[in-house]
């Protein structure tokens, strides 16, 4: 890879991983499967190793993700709470063993344990009583979830004397006055299924996996609710000053004696062969466990050796996690449906013989596109492997050819749209098939109608069900038809009363005030998003100029490339679309841009400003505010930058660069003082936030 390409890829990977981390830890809603995440992280690590000049301390390779939520008080960890280095490859376990042997000789043993798929917890016991429970947080500081942890039934509030050892002195090991013990809070499959069932009933998004369910439940604000979630705990690592143990195994046995939950699915191994045997055993057996596990943890058992091996900045050198590949299920492919989406893309969806996978029954799975079907050489009647990724709908990852019967048939990706019968065209770049009948294909028409009314477009209050009815009754066929609707026509809709009809008409009336850029966005021209619509509207000033523009003229607009220019040009070449525009004009929609925004002040005259992060208003509004006060916006920091306006979560790269170049960094508050901004400047363009409401 060329250096420049490597740089671009590194930036790309960091961005993807950061976002995935945020989704995972903060939203509890993962976007990547663990496997995908780990593979991308490994790719990034390799690139950073090859090009150390691009290394950055805030790279996702340098720290664990953070799950800190603001609602909880935070405390520092007494000992940093690191995660484990992990691998999917047994040869790397061998390499770990080799490194350990090199460091400490070969007179040590390994403790092999199940890796529970939950969320990490650190419990502190003082004088035998549960004192505090902290989440991992960022590894240095964690959230105090003690109140919630007290509702987890197998975590003792008070340690107990084991049976048969009544007098204190006879205990195998008295508990230390203070110690920490770390482990995992997890949600057994049964509780997970019950929770997701309830959530579906309440029309809430189900949790993607028990781990996210556990971590989400642990962070509930109402701790009484935690008790109903069926969380459990398993503990695996004791820490403290002068603990009276020489091995990790002894410490866990003692913890178990004191009434703490410790898994008995452990084994002391003496060789890599024994470790492998343990791994292979549980890779199969884990499917019968009532809770999710995602691997095996291998630790050096002798505590003095652990100390000798020590830590890297991220991981202990005395432990490694071997992760199982995502759980798969094998089942029969019954048929394939081809679904048309709103943009006309046709997606194959597999109907499967119901099968149990990671605690749920799977009946449908995604096949992505025709290329993938071909690559898999999939046949109807085949036995296929299904895997759950981060998405709710699982995917087919392979075909078991040894089980292929004689009666299988080759599926035919349709040549014609299953919805309207038009010949499909294939977009080579996206490897997707599209129905080109944008003006006649029902699914696409309805999709465009819904888009037109949506909040960021015309902001008309109507649900998908309303659009369905209007379309099915042939009252609305294109977006211009909305403005011909009358109260009498609306009252013919099922369930509609005077009031709902009036509300709808009033909302349509309001939409006539929506600015030109949003009207242009609302037309639903392919590839023309909000930002592009704004640039195009500003550049040309009115709809006639856009409709008459050549492709070359369109290319002169900022952010408009070949694909977008082509798409806009084609859209307005269609007679039907020009008709719609002229009818919308007659209906009184705005097809001219506002005159140049009012100049609020000249406070920023001659200043070049770079913004980064989140503000009390949107970034576009912030840019407009800068322009309205005479300043110039710029995307990147240079010696000519007057200052960096940094909001919440400003990009660390930008902050660093500003510091390096001596560019001053100012906050939104300072900025507002600078321009003498009053509160009325705060809402310049965007409508007040509101949910898209259905009328029913
Ligand atoms: Zn179609």
XYZ file of C-alpha atoms and ligand atoms in Angstrom:
697
model
C 0.000 0.000 0.000
C 1.237 3.467 -0.799
C 1.870 5.770 2.094
C -0.881 8.190 1.137
C -3.371 5.358 0.758
C -2.292 3.945 4.111
C -2.912 7.332 5.712
C -6.397 7.540 4.238
C -7.193 3.984 5.306
C -5.923 4.646 8.842
C -8.174 7.699 9.178
C -11.077 5.722 7.780
C -10.561 2.800 10.162
C -10.244 5.109 13.168
C -13.480 6.832 12.320
C -15.367 3.581 11.801
C -14.008 2.072 15.020
C -14.695 5.178 17.086
C -18.269 5.284 15.897
C -18.643 1.546 16.500
C -17.266 2.030 20.019
C -19.728 4.791 20.688
C -22.642 2.745 19.379
C -21.521 -0.185 21.459
C -20.697 1.441 24.762
C -22.976 4.438 24.871
C -25.984 3.394 22.815
C -25.738 -0.314 23.689
C -26.605 -0.961 20.098
C -23.673 -2.404 18.177
C -23.257 -1.705 14.482
C -20.484 -4.215 13.854
C -20.199 -7.815 14.946
C -17.337 -8.506 17.375
C -15.541 -10.365 14.681
C -15.818 -7.516 12.190
C -14.719 -5.039 14.858
C -11.697 -7.103 15.845
C -10.656 -7.609 12.230
C -10.800 -3.860 11.527
C -8.911 -3.128 14.744
C -6.224 -5.617 13.717
C -5.950 -4.026 10.304
C -5.494 -0.634 11.959
C -2.871 -2.009 14.360
C -0.921 -3.504 11.469
C -1.010 -0.247 9.500
C 0.049 1.813 12.496
C 2.938 -0.557 13.042
C 4.014 -0.244 9.427
C 3.628 3.528 9.422
C 4.516 4.617 12.962
C 4.600 8.246 11.777
C 0.789 8.136 11.621
C 0.459 6.860 15.175
C -1.758 9.015 17.360
C -2.406 8.728 21.106
C -6.139 8.967 20.578
C -6.279 6.100 18.102
C -8.814 3.396 19.055
C -5.857 0.993 19.240
C -4.533 2.913 22.235
C -7.413 2.638 24.637
C -10.472 0.621 25.379
C -13.883 2.068 24.513
C -15.752 3.950 27.167
C -19.189 3.236 28.584
C -19.416 6.204 30.912
C -22.857 7.695 31.229
C -23.419 11.026 32.840
C -26.202 9.940 35.154
C -23.845 8.034 37.439
C -21.263 9.281 39.853
C -17.757 8.295 38.867
C -14.833 6.981 40.844
C -11.289 6.161 39.817
C -10.277 2.521 39.704
C -7.711 1.621 42.303
C -6.004 -0.601 39.738
C -6.503 0.185 36.059
C -9.211 -1.973 34.552
C -7.691 -3.218 31.328
C -9.239 -5.463 28.763
C -7.535 -8.587 27.465
C -5.645 -9.022 24.247
C -7.710 -11.342 22.129
C -7.312 -13.625 19.180
C -9.344 -15.944 16.980
C -6.283 -17.965 16.139
C -4.895 -20.829 18.207
C -1.383 -20.171 16.875
C -1.500 -16.819 18.660
C -2.319 -18.628 21.899
C 0.818 -20.654 21.260
C 2.732 -17.414 20.698
C 1.383 -16.097 24.017
C 2.583 -19.261 25.763
C 6.003 -18.944 24.105
C 6.382 -15.349 25.227
C 5.406 -16.266 28.776
C 7.866 -19.180 28.829
C 10.604 -16.906 27.582
C 9.886 -14.489 30.408
C 9.388 -16.823 33.357
C 10.645 -20.268 32.390
C 8.401 -23.298 32.128
C 7.475 -24.149 35.679
C 4.104 -22.402 35.602
C 0.518 -23.489 34.914
C -2.411 -21.932 33.090
C -5.862 -21.276 34.435
C -8.382 -21.675 31.613
C -11.841 -20.183 32.082
C -14.989 -19.487 30.102
C -15.268 -15.946 28.821
C -18.771 -14.824 29.745
C -20.371 -12.465 27.262
C -21.513 -9.690 29.551
C -20.355 -6.350 30.866
C -17.342 -5.930 33.173
C -17.822 -5.057 36.827
C -15.463 -4.312 39.704
C -16.744 -4.989 43.230
C -15.058 -3.739 46.376
C -15.721 -5.514 49.677
C -14.839 -3.805 52.950
C -14.969 -5.840 56.154
C -16.958 -8.473 54.335
C -19.626 -6.105 53.043
C -20.211 -4.958 49.492
C -18.896 -1.409 49.493
C -18.874 -0.285 45.878
C -19.467 -1.530 42.334
C -17.874 0.255 39.397
C -18.198 -0.369 35.668
C -15.084 -0.499 33.531
C -15.732 3.022 32.228
C -12.654 4.123 30.326
C -10.455 1.737 32.323
C -9.279 4.465 34.719
C -12.577 5.859 35.958
C -15.826 3.899 36.182
C -19.498 4.581 36.856
C -20.739 3.861 40.353
C -23.541 1.325 39.855
C -23.567 0.014 43.426
C -27.271 0.703 43.895
C -28.136 -1.352 40.840
C -25.714 -4.144 41.649
C -27.416 -4.622 45.022
C -30.429 -5.866 43.052
C -28.506 -8.688 41.375
C -29.463 -11.768 43.295
C -26.253 -13.793 43.252
C -24.006 -10.951 44.418
C -23.780 -11.179 48.229
C -24.165 -7.978 50.233
C -22.335 -9.707 53.060
C -19.732 -12.447 52.670
C -20.541 -15.609 54.556
C -18.680 -18.192 56.555
C -18.634 -21.469 54.642
C -20.564 -24.363 56.129
C -18.511 -26.532 58.409
C -16.198 -23.691 59.424
C -18.009 -21.824 62.123
C -15.293 -20.186 64.186
C -13.471 -17.453 62.269
C -10.035 -18.891 62.829
C -10.944 -22.147 61.136
C -11.844 -20.586 57.828
C -9.595 -21.748 55.021
C -8.805 -18.108 54.345
C -10.247 -15.196 56.227
C -11.315 -12.453 53.850
C -9.045 -9.438 53.801
C -10.361 -6.225 55.338
C -10.580 -4.800 51.865
C -10.266 -6.343 48.430
C -11.546 -5.951 44.912
C -13.004 -8.678 42.810
C -13.769 -8.292 39.149
C -16.056 -10.177 36.881
C -18.882 -9.990 34.470
C -22.558 -9.087 34.801
C -24.460 -11.128 32.250
C -28.015 -11.895 31.231
C -28.907 -15.582 30.821
C -30.635 -16.520 27.563
C -34.011 -17.075 29.231
C -34.059 -13.580 30.746
C -32.792 -12.107 27.473
C -35.565 -13.695 25.420
C -38.199 -12.611 27.922
C -36.906 -9.027 27.893
C -36.837 -8.799 24.101
C -40.322 -10.226 23.851
C -41.567 -7.489 26.174
C -39.722 -4.823 24.259
C -41.209 -5.948 20.967
C -44.647 -5.880 22.518
C -44.005 -2.292 23.614
C -42.684 -1.509 20.131
C -39.234 -0.851 21.512
C -36.060 -1.831 19.718
C -34.989 -5.271 20.989
C -31.424 -5.702 22.282
C -29.069 -7.206 19.702
C -27.430 -9.589 22.174
C -27.396 -10.475 25.886
C -24.248 -8.455 26.449
C -25.869 -5.217 25.365
C -28.977 -6.135 27.305
C -26.834 -6.678 30.418
C -24.929 -3.471 30.034
C -28.096 -1.509 29.270
C -29.861 -2.994 32.294
C -26.946 -2.286 34.614
C -27.214 1.376 33.676
C -30.932 1.721 34.343
C -31.671 4.812 36.357
C -34.439 3.139 38.347
C -32.607 0.462 40.293
C -35.843 -1.371 41.180
C -36.204 -2.244 37.520
C -32.811 -3.924 37.595
C -34.194 -6.584 39.889
C -36.674 -7.660 37.198
C -34.086 -8.013 34.480
C -32.724 -11.357 35.724
C -29.067 -10.305 35.673
C -26.416 -12.596 37.112
C -22.782 -12.218 37.963
C -19.660 -14.333 37.690
C -16.349 -13.254 39.229
C -12.866 -14.077 37.983
C -10.139 -11.811 39.282
C -9.279 -10.809 42.837
C -7.043 -7.831 43.617
C -5.799 -6.238 46.804
C -2.770 -5.448 48.946
C -0.928 -8.466 50.368
C -3.527 -11.047 49.470
C -2.723 -14.369 51.156
C -2.633 -16.451 47.944
C 0.106 -17.713 45.698
C -2.090 -18.713 42.772
C -5.058 -17.244 40.981
C -6.887 -20.537 41.430
C -6.514 -20.373 45.225
C -7.934 -16.858 45.228
C -10.981 -17.913 43.233
C -11.558 -20.961 45.453
C -11.473 -18.744 48.523
C -13.863 -16.262 46.902
C -16.222 -19.113 46.193
C -15.959 -20.233 49.843
C -16.981 -16.744 50.970
C -20.162 -17.000 48.953
C -19.062 -15.079 45.859
C -20.222 -16.427 42.475
C -17.286 -18.076 40.702
C -17.715 -20.369 37.716
C -16.757 -24.007 38.228
C -16.097 -24.386 34.498
C -12.368 -23.870 34.960
C -9.356 -26.030 34.466
C -5.675 -25.827 35.322
C -3.700 -26.720 32.176
C -0.041 -27.532 31.878
C 0.489 -27.462 28.128
C -0.802 -25.910 24.954
C -2.334 -29.297 24.063
C -4.425 -29.227 27.223
C -5.464 -25.653 26.503
C -6.525 -26.623 23.000
C -8.517 -29.525 24.322
C -10.324 -27.216 26.738
C -11.060 -24.732 23.927
C -12.397 -27.402 21.582
C -14.545 -28.925 24.280
C -16.265 -25.626 25.087
C -16.566 -24.474 21.511
C -19.158 -27.240 21.129
C -20.446 -27.556 24.695
C -21.152 -23.837 25.137
C -24.222 -24.168 22.948
C -25.829 -26.062 25.818
C -25.038 -23.427 28.422
C -27.921 -21.259 29.668
C -25.853 -18.095 29.061
C -23.730 -16.610 26.278
C -19.983 -17.154 26.185
C -17.712 -15.813 23.523
C -14.380 -17.454 24.220
C -11.849 -18.867 26.647
C -9.538 -16.838 28.862
C -6.095 -18.277 29.501
C -4.201 -16.847 32.478
C -0.838 -17.583 34.046
C -1.939 -19.136 37.331
C 0.952 -18.284 39.651
C 0.611 -14.777 41.053
C 4.350 -14.011 41.382
C 4.742 -14.892 37.718
C 1.840 -12.660 36.791
C 3.608 -9.841 38.564
C 6.844 -10.603 36.791
C 5.203 -10.542 33.370
C 3.334 -7.328 34.126
C 1.336 -5.217 31.720
C 1.580 -3.386 28.440
C -0.205 -0.026 28.348
C -3.378 -1.836 27.314
C -3.254 -5.479 28.278
C -1.883 -7.734 30.968
C 0.991 -9.842 29.580
C -0.080 -12.788 31.711
C -3.456 -13.428 30.093
C -5.020 -13.745 26.669
C -8.536 -14.343 25.389
C -9.222 -16.837 22.659
C -12.505 -15.852 21.040
C -14.897 -18.250 19.413
C -16.108 -17.444 15.934
C -19.691 -16.181 15.922
C -22.178 -18.910 16.596
C -23.629 -20.446 13.453
C -26.692 -22.502 12.784
C -27.294 -24.829 9.874
C -30.748 -24.870 8.343
C -32.625 -25.377 5.102
C -33.274 -22.578 2.633
C -36.940 -22.812 1.649
C -37.330 -19.867 -0.719
C -36.094 -16.399 -1.530
C -38.224 -13.238 -1.581
C -37.140 -10.231 -3.592
C -38.093 -7.003 -1.872
C -38.220 -3.600 -3.508
C -36.972 -0.755 -1.349
C -37.854 2.917 -1.495
C -34.990 3.809 -3.775
C -35.890 0.932 -6.097
C -33.098 -1.358 -4.890
C -34.144 -5.021 -4.981
C -32.868 -7.103 -2.039
C -33.044 -10.901 -1.740
C -34.336 -12.164 1.613
C -34.108 -15.867 2.459
C -36.967 -17.808 4.065
C -35.507 -20.512 6.286
C -36.695 -23.586 8.081
C -36.935 -22.147 11.647
C -33.749 -22.764 13.606
C -32.437 -21.876 17.058
C -29.533 -19.428 16.912
C -27.994 -17.717 19.933
C -31.173 -18.046 21.898
C -33.694 -16.955 19.248
C -35.613 -18.693 16.485
C -34.457 -17.524 13.086
C -36.767 -17.723 10.062
C -35.417 -15.092 7.697
C -31.946 -14.005 6.715
C -30.403 -11.446 4.424
C -28.588 -12.335 1.209
C -27.543 -8.766 0.272
C -27.404 -8.997 -3.536
C -27.153 -11.154 -6.649
C -23.338 -11.223 -6.537
C -23.353 -12.664 -3.074
C -25.879 -15.325 -4.072
C -23.613 -16.280 -6.933
C -20.510 -16.314 -4.764
C -22.181 -18.615 -2.269
C -23.459 -20.767 -5.146
C -26.677 -20.938 -3.185
C -29.545 -23.210 -4.295
C -33.124 -23.395 -3.041
C -33.252 -26.479 -0.815
C -29.609 -26.107 0.276
C -28.488 -26.311 3.884
C -27.040 -22.928 4.754
C -25.077 -21.426 7.653
C -26.700 -18.486 9.403
C -24.882 -16.061 11.673
C -25.985 -13.111 13.736
C -24.036 -9.928 13.213
C -24.805 -6.627 14.827
C -28.014 -6.408 12.839
C -31.321 -7.830 13.925
C -31.755 -9.817 10.718
C -29.083 -12.553 10.542
C -27.059 -13.229 7.428
C -26.259 -16.329 5.416
C -22.520 -16.951 5.442
C -22.117 -20.258 3.630
C -23.620 -23.366 2.068
C -22.989 -26.901 3.357
C -22.306 -28.580 0.024
C -21.977 -32.063 1.557
C -25.683 -31.932 2.388
C -26.879 -30.766 -1.024
C -29.727 -32.978 -2.230
C -30.605 -33.895 -5.791
C -33.762 -31.797 -5.729
C -32.159 -28.380 -5.200
C -32.876 -25.646 -7.723
C -30.880 -22.638 -8.780
C -32.609 -19.403 -7.731
C -33.154 -16.825 -10.414
C -32.604 -13.262 -9.445
C -35.567 -11.614 -11.130
C -34.958 -9.703 -14.325
C -38.147 -7.747 -13.721
C -39.353 -5.715 -10.747
C -41.516 -7.946 -8.495
C -43.626 -4.907 -7.709
C -44.274 -3.297 -11.118
C -42.775 -5.670 -13.695
C -40.257 -3.226 -15.161
C -36.916 -4.686 -16.331
C -34.326 -4.207 -13.565
C -31.012 -2.532 -14.172
C -27.821 -3.421 -12.348
C -25.685 -0.807 -10.708
C -22.235 -2.392 -11.071
C -20.617 -0.181 -8.481
C -23.081 -0.974 -5.729
C -23.662 -4.530 -6.952
C -27.377 -3.903 -6.547
C -30.272 -4.267 -8.932
C -32.621 -1.349 -9.254
C -36.092 -0.913 -10.647
C -35.736 2.125 -12.928
C -39.476 2.793 -13.010
C -39.234 5.670 -10.560
C -42.518 7.231 -11.610
C -44.648 4.062 -11.818
C -43.370 1.548 -9.253
C -45.755 1.598 -6.232
C -43.121 1.003 -3.535
C -40.911 3.709 -4.944
C -43.753 6.152 -5.370
C -44.882 5.662 -1.792
C -41.281 5.994 -0.622
C -40.978 9.343 -2.383
C -44.299 10.570 -1.013
C -43.205 9.724 2.539
C -39.858 11.419 1.953
C -41.556 14.558 0.620
C -43.652 14.948 3.775
C -40.827 14.056 6.200
C -39.651 16.422 8.900
C -36.439 17.471 7.206
C -38.279 18.053 3.936
C -41.772 19.637 3.924
C -42.461 18.769 7.570
C -46.091 17.768 7.002
C -47.607 15.780 9.849
C -48.594 12.416 8.350
C -47.686 8.792 8.928
C -46.817 6.057 6.445
C -50.327 4.653 6.896
C -51.843 7.913 5.632
C -49.654 7.820 2.546
C -50.631 4.190 1.976
C -54.323 5.057 2.074
C -53.998 8.111 -0.149
C -52.052 6.087 -2.686
C -54.300 3.038 -2.597
C -57.391 5.211 -3.107
C -55.621 6.866 -6.056
C -55.940 10.271 -4.372
C -52.219 10.926 -4.494
C -49.931 9.619 -7.208
C -47.167 12.199 -7.110
C -46.104 14.848 -4.619
C -47.998 17.628 -6.403
C -51.283 15.782 -5.795
C -51.030 16.508 -2.056
C -51.854 20.149 -2.735
C -55.057 19.233 -4.626
C -56.498 17.392 -1.614
C -59.657 18.828 -0.132
C -61.422 18.183 3.133
C -64.158 16.256 1.294
C -61.605 13.906 -0.275
C -59.764 13.400 3.013
C -62.999 12.498 4.780
C -63.369 9.506 2.434
C -60.305 7.960 4.136
C -60.923 5.261 6.677
C -60.981 6.585 10.220
C -60.645 10.243 9.255
C -62.709 12.882 11.022
C -63.112 16.619 10.510
C -60.348 17.344 12.949
C -57.734 15.076 11.423
C -58.511 16.383 7.930
C -58.232 19.974 9.099
C -54.949 19.288 10.825
C -53.525 17.703 7.723
C -54.609 20.589 5.487
C -53.227 23.117 7.935
C -49.922 21.289 7.966
C -49.858 21.347 4.144
C -50.629 25.051 4.232
C -47.670 25.607 6.582
C -45.400 23.709 4.212
C -45.790 26.465 1.638
C -43.420 28.531 3.802
C -40.640 25.937 3.720
C -37.425 27.311 2.186
C -36.335 26.563 -1.380
C -33.395 24.353 -0.364
C -35.705 22.042 1.561
C -38.263 21.978 -1.241
C -35.460 20.901 -3.562
C -34.443 18.200 -1.079
C -38.084 17.112 -0.753
C -38.304 16.359 -4.493
C -36.268 13.239 -3.737
C -33.698 13.472 -6.512
C -31.385 10.502 -6.140
C -28.124 11.348 -4.307
C -29.346 14.849 -3.452
C -29.300 14.983 0.339
C -29.947 17.995 2.547
C -26.468 19.454 2.201
C -26.291 19.072 -1.560
C -29.761 20.550 -1.942
C -28.654 23.560 0.076
C -25.518 24.100 -2.038
C -27.419 23.712 -5.308
C -30.223 26.032 -4.169
C -27.751 28.702 -3.077
C -25.665 28.400 -6.212
C -28.498 28.740 -8.721
C -30.928 30.793 -6.688
C -34.113 29.470 -8.323
C -35.608 26.324 -9.808
C -35.646 27.479 -13.436
C -31.896 28.006 -13.390
C -31.435 24.472 -12.038
C -33.847 22.894 -14.522
C -32.068 24.584 -17.421
C -28.532 23.962 -16.168
C -26.169 21.805 -18.208
C -24.188 19.051 -16.534
C -21.086 21.248 -16.684
C -22.883 24.072 -14.942
C -24.088 21.671 -12.259
C -20.514 20.509 -11.721
C -19.566 24.070 -10.730
C -21.493 23.718 -7.480
C -19.509 22.818 -4.345
C -19.983 19.145 -3.354
C -21.506 18.230 -6.712
C -19.599 15.553 -8.620
C -20.297 13.577 -11.781
C -22.828 11.223 -10.229
C -24.916 13.931 -8.604
C -24.762 16.225 -11.635
C -25.924 13.369 -13.845
C -28.729 12.520 -11.445
C -30.034 16.110 -11.234
C -29.771 16.547 -14.983
C -31.691 13.346 -15.664
C -34.345 14.169 -13.102
C -35.242 17.421 -14.793
C -34.999 15.906 -18.267
C -38.098 13.890 -17.428
C -41.221 15.662 -18.600
C -43.177 14.185 -15.673
C -40.841 15.784 -13.138
C -40.995 19.178 -14.840
C -44.785 18.938 -14.673
C -44.675 18.207 -10.974
C -42.476 21.244 -10.390
C -44.810 23.526 -12.307
C -47.833 22.231 -10.396
C -45.996 22.729 -7.081
C -45.156 26.277 -8.162
C -48.837 26.912 -8.829
C -49.646 25.471 -5.420
C -47.486 28.225 -3.940
C -44.349 26.379 -2.830
C -41.139 28.359 -2.681
C -38.836 27.848 -5.637
C -36.559 30.799 -5.084
C -33.754 31.158 -2.586
C -33.901 33.923 -0.004
C -31.905 36.995 -0.710
C -28.447 36.832 0.847
C -28.834 36.327 4.585
C -29.171 39.442 6.595
C -25.872 40.749 7.898
C -26.093 40.695 11.676
C -22.760 42.322 12.425
C -19.284 42.841 11.038
C -17.621 41.514 14.190
C -15.930 38.676 12.316
C -14.857 40.711 9.286
C -11.594 39.345 7.869
C -11.590 36.320 10.186
C -11.231 32.753 8.949
C -12.836 30.300 11.337
C -12.774 26.524 11.610
C -15.512 24.807 13.606
C -15.435 21.363 15.198
C -17.709 19.404 17.524
C -21.315 19.905 18.575
C -22.972 23.171 19.479
C -26.309 24.289 20.856
C -27.347 24.771 17.213
C -26.544 22.607 14.193
C -23.171 22.970 12.539
C -24.762 24.431 9.429
C -26.545 27.015 11.506
C -23.267 27.804 13.209
C -21.628 28.319 9.824
C -24.508 30.562 8.776
C -24.081 32.520 11.998
C -20.386 33.027 11.245
C -21.176 34.207 7.721
C -23.941 36.500 8.981
C -21.386 38.195 11.217
C -18.934 38.720 8.389
C -16.633 35.717 9.042
C -15.368 33.134 6.630
C -15.732 29.405 7.226
C -12.915 27.028 6.482
C -12.685 23.252 6.734
C -9.086 22.867 7.814
C -6.724 24.584 10.188
C -3.732 26.420 8.796
C -1.533 29.329 9.770
C -4.219 31.621 8.331
C -6.942 30.353 10.674
C -8.072 33.076 13.073
C -9.446 30.660 15.638
C -10.879 27.199 16.151
C -14.445 27.310 17.431
C -14.621 24.112 19.438
C -17.928 22.674 20.600
C -18.545 19.579 22.634
C -16.567 16.562 21.436
C -14.422 18.637 19.110
C -12.130 16.519 16.948
C -8.890 15.755 18.785
C -6.903 15.995 15.535
C -8.158 19.521 15.000
C -7.470 20.518 18.599
C -3.951 19.180 18.374
C -3.273 20.917 15.100
C -4.602 24.205 16.458
C -2.331 23.924 19.465
C 0.647 23.049 17.313
C 0.083 26.065 15.064
C -0.677 28.403 17.940
C -4.246 28.968 16.704
C -6.468 29.964 19.607
C -9.331 27.677 20.572
C -12.535 29.276 21.754
C -15.771 27.912 23.137
C -19.286 28.581 21.897
C -19.893 30.856 24.878
C -16.832 32.969 24.160
C -17.824 33.066 20.520
C -21.299 34.316 21.331
C -19.861 37.058 23.515
C -17.571 38.018 20.655
C -20.451 38.527 18.233
C -22.800 39.870 20.890
C -25.196 37.105 20.005
C -28.555 37.155 21.658
C -30.837 34.215 22.101
C -33.003 35.172 19.119
C -30.165 34.280 16.793
C -30.363 30.724 17.897
C -33.035 29.432 15.589
C -32.384 30.776 12.161
C -33.427 28.080 9.757
C -34.376 24.745 11.257
C -37.888 24.077 12.491
C -38.484 23.207 16.082
C -37.684 19.564 16.709
C -40.775 17.440 16.652
C -41.636 13.851 16.071
C -43.224 12.836 12.817
C -46.710 12.097 14.079
C -49.317 9.868 12.634
C -52.781 11.287 12.668
C -54.207 8.248 14.378
Zn -40.727 -1.530 -9.819
